[in-house]
Coordinates of C-alpha atoms and ligand atoms in Angstrom, one line a residue:
X1 CA -56.6 108.7 24.8
X2 CA -52.8 108.2 22.8
X3 CA -52.9 105.6 21.0
X4 CA -56.1 106.5 19.1
X5 CA -56.3 105.0 15.6
X6 CA -56.7 107.1 13.4
X7 CA -58.7 106.9 10.3
X8 CA -60.2 108.7 7.3
X9 CA -63.2 107.7 5.5
X10 CA -64.4 108.2 1.7
X11 CA -68.2 107.8 0.8
X12 CA -71.0 109.3 2.6
X13 CA -73.7 107.2 1.6
X14 CA -76.3 104.8 2.2
X15 CA -73.5 102.4 4.2
X16 CA -72.0 104.7 5.8
X17 CA -74.4 106.3 6.9
X18 CA -76.3 103.4 8.3
X19 CA -74.0 101.3 9.9
X20 CA -70.3 101.7 9.5
X21 CA -69.7 105.3 10.5
X22 CA -72.7 105.1 13.7
X23 CA -70.6 101.9 15.0
X24 CA -66.8 103.9 14.3
X25 CA -68.2 106.8 16.1
X26 CA -68.6 104.2 19.6
X27 CA -65.0 103.7 19.5
X28 CA -63.0 105.0 22.0
X29 CA -59.8 104.3 20.2
X30 CA -60.6 105.9 17.1
X31 CA -60.2 108.9 15.9
X32 CA -61.9 109.9 12.4
X33 CA -59.7 112.5 10.7
X34 CA -61.7 113.1 8.0
X35 CA -64.4 112.3 5.5
X36 CA -64.4 112.9 1.7
X37 CA -67.1 112.9 -0.7
X38 CA -67.6 113.8 -4.5
X39 CA -71.5 115.3 -3.8
X40 CA -70.9 118.3 -1.1
X41 CA -74.2 118.2 0.2
X42 CA -73.7 114.7 1.4
X43 CA -70.4 114.9 2.5
X44 CA -71.8 118.4 4.9
X45 CA -74.7 116.4 5.9
X46 CA -72.6 113.2 6.8
X47 CA -69.6 115.2 8.1
X48 CA -71.9 117.5 10.9
X49 CA -74.1 113.9 11.5
X50 CA -70.7 112.1 12.5
X51 CA -69.1 115.4 14.0
X52 CA -66.0 114.9 11.2
X53 CA -64.5 118.2 11.2
X54 CA -62.6 118.4 8.2
X55 CA -63.8 117.7 4.8
X56 CA -63.2 117.0 1.3
X57 CA -64.5 115.9 -1.8
X58 CA -60.5 114.7 -3.3
X59 CA -59.4 112.0 -1.2
X60 CA -55.9 112.3 -2.2
X61 CA -55.7 115.5 -1.0
X62 CA -57.5 113.7 2.4
X63 CA -54.4 111.1 2.4
X64 CA -51.5 114.2 2.4
X65 CA -53.5 116.5 4.9
X66 CA -55.2 114.2 7.9
X67 CA -52.0 111.3 7.5
X68 CA -54.7 108.6 8.6
X69 CA -53.2 105.1 9.2
X70 CA -56.3 103.3 7.7
X71 CA -59.1 104.3 5.3
X72 CA -62.3 102.9 4.8
X73 CA -63.4 103.5 0.8
X74 CA -68.0 103.1 1.0
X75 CA -68.7 102.8 -2.1
X76 CA -70.5 101.1 -5.2
X77 CA -67.5 98.1 -6.5
X78 CA -67.4 99.8 -9.8
X79 CA -65.9 103.2 -8.7
X80 CA -63.1 101.2 -6.0
X81 CA -60.2 100.0 -7.6
X82 CA -58.3 103.3 -8.1
X83 CA -59.3 104.9 -4.6
X84 CA -58.1 100.9 -3.2
X85 CA -55.1 101.2 -5.1
X86 CA -54.4 104.7 -3.8
X87 CA -54.8 103.7 -0.6
X88 CA -52.6 100.8 -0.7
X89 CA -49.8 103.1 -2.1
X90 CA -49.9 105.2 0.9
X91 CA -49.7 102.3 2.9
X92 CA -52.8 102.6 4.7
X93 CA -54.8 100.0 6.0
X94 CA -57.9 99.5 3.7
X95 CA -61.5 98.3 5.0
X96 CA -64.0 98.1 1.8
X97 CA -68.0 96.8 1.8
X98 CA -68.3 93.5 -0.3
X99 CA -67.9 93.0 -3.4
X100 CA -64.4 93.9 -3.4
X101 CA -64.2 94.4 -6.7
X102 CA -66.0 93.8 -9.9
X103 CA -63.7 90.8 -10.9
X104 CA -61.3 88.2 -9.2
X105 CA -58.9 89.4 -11.7
X106 CA -58.9 92.5 -9.9
X107 CA -59.1 91.4 -6.2
X108 CA -56.2 89.3 -6.9
X109 CA -54.4 92.3 -7.9
X110 CA -55.4 94.4 -4.7
X111 CA -54.5 91.4 -2.4
X112 CA -50.7 91.6 -4.0
X113 CA -50.7 94.9 -3.7
X114 CA -51.8 95.8 0.3
X115 CA -49.1 92.4 0.5
X116 CA -46.9 94.1 -1.5
X117 CA -47.3 97.7 0.9
X118 CA -47.8 95.4 4.1
X119 CA -51.3 96.8 4.9
X120 CA -54.2 95.5 6.7
X121 CA -57.1 94.9 4.4
X122 CA -61.0 94.0 5.3
X123 CA -63.5 93.8 3.0
X124 CA -67.1 93.9 4.9
X125 CA -68.8 90.3 5.2
X126 CA -70.5 91.2 7.8
X127 CA -72.9 88.0 7.6
X128 CA -69.3 86.6 9.3
X129 CA -69.8 88.6 12.3
X130 CA -73.5 88.5 12.7
X131 CA -72.8 87.7 17.3
X132 CA -75.9 85.0 16.6
X133 CA -74.8 83.2 13.8
X134 CA -70.7 83.5 14.9
X135 CA -72.3 81.8 18.6
X136 CA -74.3 79.1 16.0
X137 CA -70.7 78.5 14.5
X138 CA -69.3 77.9 18.0
X139 CA -72.4 75.8 19.4
X140 CA -71.2 73.7 16.6
X141 CA -67.3 73.9 17.0
X142 CA -67.6 72.9 20.4
X143 CA -70.2 70.2 20.2
X144 CA -68.6 67.8 17.3
X145 CA -65.6 70.0 16.1
X146 CA -66.6 71.6 12.1
X147 CA -70.2 70.7 10.4
X148 CA -70.1 67.7 7.7
X149 CA -73.0 69.9 6.2
X150 CA -74.0 73.8 6.0
X151 CA -76.3 75.1 3.8
X152 CA -77.1 79.0 2.9
X153 CA -79.8 81.0 1.5
X154 CA -80.8 83.9 0.2
X155 CA -83.6 84.6 -0.7
X156 CA -85.1 88.2 -2.8
X157 CA -87.9 89.4 -4.9
X158 CA -86.4 91.6 -7.0
X159 CA -88.4 93.9 -9.3
X160 CA -87.9 94.3 -12.1
X161 CA -85.7 92.2 -12.1
X162 CA -82.9 94.8 -13.3
X163 CA -79.1 94.2 -13.3
X164 CA -77.5 95.9 -10.8
X165 CA -75.8 99.8 -11.4
X166 CA -76.4 99.1 -14.7
X167 CA -75.0 95.7 -15.1
X168 CA -71.7 96.8 -13.8
X169 CA -71.1 93.9 -12.0
X170 CA -73.3 90.7 -12.0
X171 CA -76.1 90.6 -8.8
X172 CA -74.3 86.6 -7.5
X173 CA -70.5 88.7 -7.1
X174 CA -72.3 92.2 -6.3
X175 CA -75.1 90.5 -3.3
X176 CA -75.3 86.8 -3.4
X177 CA -71.6 87.3 -2.8
X178 CA -72.3 87.2 0.5
X179 CA -74.2 83.5 0.9
X180 CA -71.0 82.1 -0.5
X181 CA -69.0 83.9 1.9
X182 CA -70.8 82.6 4.7
X183 CA -70.7 78.5 2.7
X184 CA -66.9 78.6 2.8
X185 CA -66.7 80.4 6.8
X186 CA -69.7 77.7 8.0
X187 CA -67.6 74.5 6.3
X188 CA -64.2 76.2 7.1
X189 CA -62.8 74.8 4.4
X190 CA -62.1 75.5 0.7
X191 CA -64.0 73.7 -1.6
X192 CA -63.0 71.0 -3.8
X193 CA -65.8 69.4 -6.1
X194 CA -68.8 71.5 -7.4
X195 CA -72.4 71.1 -9.6
X196 CA -73.9 74.4 -10.0
X197 CA -77.5 75.4 -11.6
X198 CA -77.1 79.4 -13.1
X199 CA -81.3 80.5 -14.0
X200 CA -82.2 84.1 -15.8
X201 CA -85.8 82.9 -15.4
X202 CA -86.7 83.6 -18.6
X203 CA -85.2 87.7 -18.3
X204 CA -81.8 89.0 -19.6
X205 CA -79.5 88.5 -16.1
X206 CA -78.6 85.7 -14.1
X207 CA -81.2 85.7 -11.0
X208 CA -80.7 82.0 -9.3
X209 CA -77.4 80.7 -8.1
X210 CA -77.6 76.9 -7.1
X211 CA -74.4 75.0 -6.2
X212 CA -73.4 72.2 -4.2
X213 CA -69.8 71.9 -3.2
X214 CA -68.0 69.1 -1.7
X215 CA -65.2 70.5 0.4
X216 CA -62.0 69.5 1.3
X217 CA -62.6 68.6 4.5
X218 CA -65.8 66.5 3.6
X219 CA -68.4 69.0 4.2
X220 CA -71.0 69.1 1.9
X221 CA -72.0 72.5 1.6
X222 CA -75.3 74.2 -0.4
X223 CA -76.0 77.4 -2.0
X224 CA -79.3 78.7 -2.7
X225 CA -79.4 82.3 -4.0
X226 CA -82.5 83.1 -6.2
X227 CA -84.3 86.7 -6.1
X228 CA -87.4 85.9 -7.6
X229 CA -89.0 84.4 -4.7
X230 CA -91.7 85.7 -1.9
X231 CA -89.3 88.9 -0.4
X232 CA -85.8 89.3 1.6
X233 CA -85.1 85.8 3.7
X234 CA -81.7 84.8 4.8
X235 CA -80.6 81.8 6.5
X236 CA -78.1 79.2 7.4
X237 CA -77.6 75.4 8.5
X238 CA -75.2 73.6 10.2
X239 CA -74.9 70.0 10.9
X240 CA -72.4 67.9 13.2
X241 CA -72.6 65.0 14.6
X242 CA -75.2 65.2 17.0
X243 CA -76.2 69.0 16.6
X244 CA -77.9 71.0 14.2
X245 CA -78.5 74.5 13.9
X246 CA -81.1 76.5 11.7
X247 CA -80.1 79.9 12.1
X248 CA -82.6 83.2 10.5
X249 CA -80.1 86.5 11.9
X250 CA -83.1 89.0 11.3
X251 CA -84.7 87.0 14.4
X252 CA -83.6 83.5 15.6
X253 CA -81.9 80.6 15.8
X254 CA -82.8 77.1 16.7
X255 CA -81.1 74.2 18.2
X256 CA -80.9 70.7 18.3
X257 CA -78.7 68.4 19.9
X258 CA -78.7 64.6 20.1
X259 CA -81.9 63.7 19.3
X260 CA -83.2 65.3 22.3
X261 CA -87.1 66.8 21.5
X262 CA -86.1 70.1 23.9
X263 CA -84.6 72.5 21.0
X264 CA -83.1 76.0 22.2
X265 CA -84.0 78.9 20.9
X266 CA -81.6 82.0 20.8
X267 CA -82.8 85.2 19.5
X268 CA -80.7 87.6 17.2
X269 CA -81.3 90.4 19.5
X270 CA -80.4 88.6 22.9
X271 CA -77.1 87.2 20.9
X272 CA -76.1 90.7 20.3
X273 CA -77.8 92.3 23.7
X274 CA -79.3 94.7 21.1
X275 CA -82.2 95.6 19.0
X276 CA -80.5 98.1 16.3
X277 CA -79.7 96.4 13.2
X278 CA -76.3 97.8 12.7
X279 CA -75.3 95.2 15.9
X280 CA -77.3 92.3 15.4
X281 CA -76.9 91.9 11.8
X282 CA -72.8 92.1 12.4
X283 CA -71.3 95.2 11.1
X284 CA -70.3 96.7 14.6
X285 CA -68.7 93.7 14.9
X286 CA -66.7 94.1 11.9
X287 CA -65.5 97.4 12.3
X288 CA -64.5 96.4 15.9
X289 CA -62.8 93.8 14.3
X290 CA -60.9 96.0 11.7
X291 CA -59.6 98.3 14.2
X292 CA -58.5 95.5 16.8
X293 CA -56.7 94.2 13.7
X294 CA -54.9 97.1 13.5
X295 CA -54.2 97.3 17.1
X296 CA -52.7 93.4 17.7
X297 CA -51.3 93.9 14.0
X298 CA -52.7 91.2 12.8
X299 CA -54.8 90.4 8.8
X300 CA -58.4 90.7 9.5
X301 CA -60.5 87.1 9.0
X302 CA -62.1 88.8 5.6
X303 CA -58.9 90.1 4.0
X304 CA -58.6 90.7 0.8
X305 CA -56.2 87.8 0.1
X306 CA -58.8 85.7 1.6
X307 CA -61.5 87.7 -0.4
X308 CA -60.3 86.7 -3.6
X309 CA -61.2 82.6 -2.5
X310 CA -64.2 83.7 -2.2
X311 CA -64.6 85.5 -5.2
X312 CA -63.0 82.3 -6.9
X313 CA -65.9 80.7 -5.5
X314 CA -68.5 83.0 -7.2
X315 CA -66.7 82.3 -10.2
X316 CA -67.0 79.1 -10.5
X317 CA -70.0 78.5 -9.3
X318 CA -70.7 81.2 -12.8
X319 CA -69.0 79.1 -15.1
X320 CA -69.7 75.5 -13.7
X321 CA -73.6 76.2 -14.5
X322 CA -74.9 72.5 -15.2
Ligands
NAD401 N1 -72.7 94.2 3.8 C1 -74.2 94.3 3.2 O1 -75.3 94.1 3.7 C2 -74.4 95.9 2.7 C3 -75.5 96.7 1.8 C4 -75.5 97.4 0.7 C5 -75.0 97.8 -0.1 N2 -73.9 97.2 0.6 C6 -72.6 97.5 -0.2 O2 -72.0 98.6 0.2 C7 -71.2 99.2 -1.0 C8 -71.5 100.8 -1.1 O3 -73.0 101.0 -0.8 P1 -74.1 102.5 -1.0 O4 -75.2 102.1 -1.1 O5 -72.8 102.7 0.4 O6 -73.3 103.3 -1.8 P2 -73.6 105.1 -2.1 O7 -73.7 105.1 -3.7 O8 -74.9 104.9 -1.3 O9 -72.6 105.9 -1.9 C9 -71.3 105.7 -1.9 C10 -70.9 107.2 -2.3 O10 -69.4 107.4 -2.6 C11 -69.6 108.6 -3.0 N3 -68.4 108.9 -4.1 C12 -68.3 108.0 -5.3 N4 -67.1 108.3 -5.8 C13 -66.5 108.7 -5.1 C14 -65.3 109.5 -5.3 N5 -64.4 109.3 -6.1 N6 -64.4 110.2 -4.2 C15 -65.8 110.7 -3.1 N7 -66.5 110.2 -2.9 C16 -67.0 109.3 -3.7 C17 -70.7 108.9 -4.3 O11 -71.7 110.3 -4.2 C18 -71.6 108.5 -3.0 O12 -72.5 108.8 -1.5 C19 -71.4 99.1 -1.7 O13 -70.2 97.9 -2.9 C20 -72.7 97.6 -1.5 O14 -72.5 96.3 -2.4 C21 -73.5 95.7 1.3

C-alpha cells in the first residue's frame, strides 16, 4: 500500500509487547520500520514476535537510518524526555504512554516544542478510548447534552506501599492520573474550583487522592483514588437530566433512563466486539486514533497540549490538599 505510515518504535517492554505492538501489527496502513531497545535480548525477542526487521540499540541511529514519519516512545516517565525532544526536533509525530512527563513544566515544554516543529502528538490516556466508556459518554450526550455530574474512581491494593520507580515520580502523576484525565474528559470542560484531600495512610508517600471539582460548564466532578483498598477496581459515573451511567470497563455498564425501572446493561466485550483486553480496554482504539490523526493531519484528542491540562489538574490536586 502506497500510503502506509512509517512508524519507528523505541521500547520493547511490557506495554509495548502487551498492547501497543499487537495493535499496530494489525493495521494494514502502518509499516513498522524499526525497533530500538538498549537491552538486546528484549529487542530481538520483541522484533521477532512482531516481524520487525531493522533493530537498533541507539534511537538516534534508528531515526536517521529508517526515516520514519512517527515514533512510539514507550518507557517509564523519567526516561522519556530527551528521546521525545530529539524526536520532535526530527519533526516526527510522537506517541507516548501516560504520564507524559515527570513534572508539569516538562510536558509544557514538550507541548511548545511539538507546536514549534508542527508535530502531532498523543499521550496514551487509553480510558478515553475504551469502547464501552466511549459509548456510555455518547449516550449521555445524545440524551441530555454534557453531564452535570461525573465520578471517576480508581482503587488498588498497593502492598507493600513502595514508591513507583524508586520515587522518580509520585503515584498520582504516574498512574492515578487516569482517573483525573477521565474525569476531565467525561465533564467535557476544565475545572474552575476544587477542594482536595491527599493522604499518606501512615506511610512515607501519598497513597490516596480525593477531589471535588466544579467545572466551568457547572458540572460537578469527583475523583476518588486510593492505593490502600481491597483490590484494583476502576469505575466511572456520568449523570445528566434523565440519564445515569455506571460503568466498570472491566465488566459492563448499567444505564438508567427517565426514572424507568428497566435498566440497560452492556458488557465491555459487546461494546468492543472482542474479548481481548487490549481491544476492550482502549489500547487498540488509541493506536488507531493516532494513525488516523496522522493520516487526516489532525491533532489527536490526547495531544501534549491537552495533557498539559490534565497535568495541571493533577498538580492542583496535589497542592490544594485541605
Ligand atoms: N495506560 C496504561 O494503562 C499503562 C499501564 C501500565 C504502564 N503504563 C505506562 O507505560 C509506560 C511504559 O511502561 P512499561 O512497563 O511498558 O516499561 P518497561 O520498563 O517494561 O519498558 C521500557 C523499555 O524501554 C527500554 N529503554 C529504556 N531506555 C531506553 C533507551 N534510551 N533507548 C531504548 N530503549 C530504552 C527498556 O530497556 C525497556 O525494555 C510507563 O510510562 C507506564 O506508566 C501505562
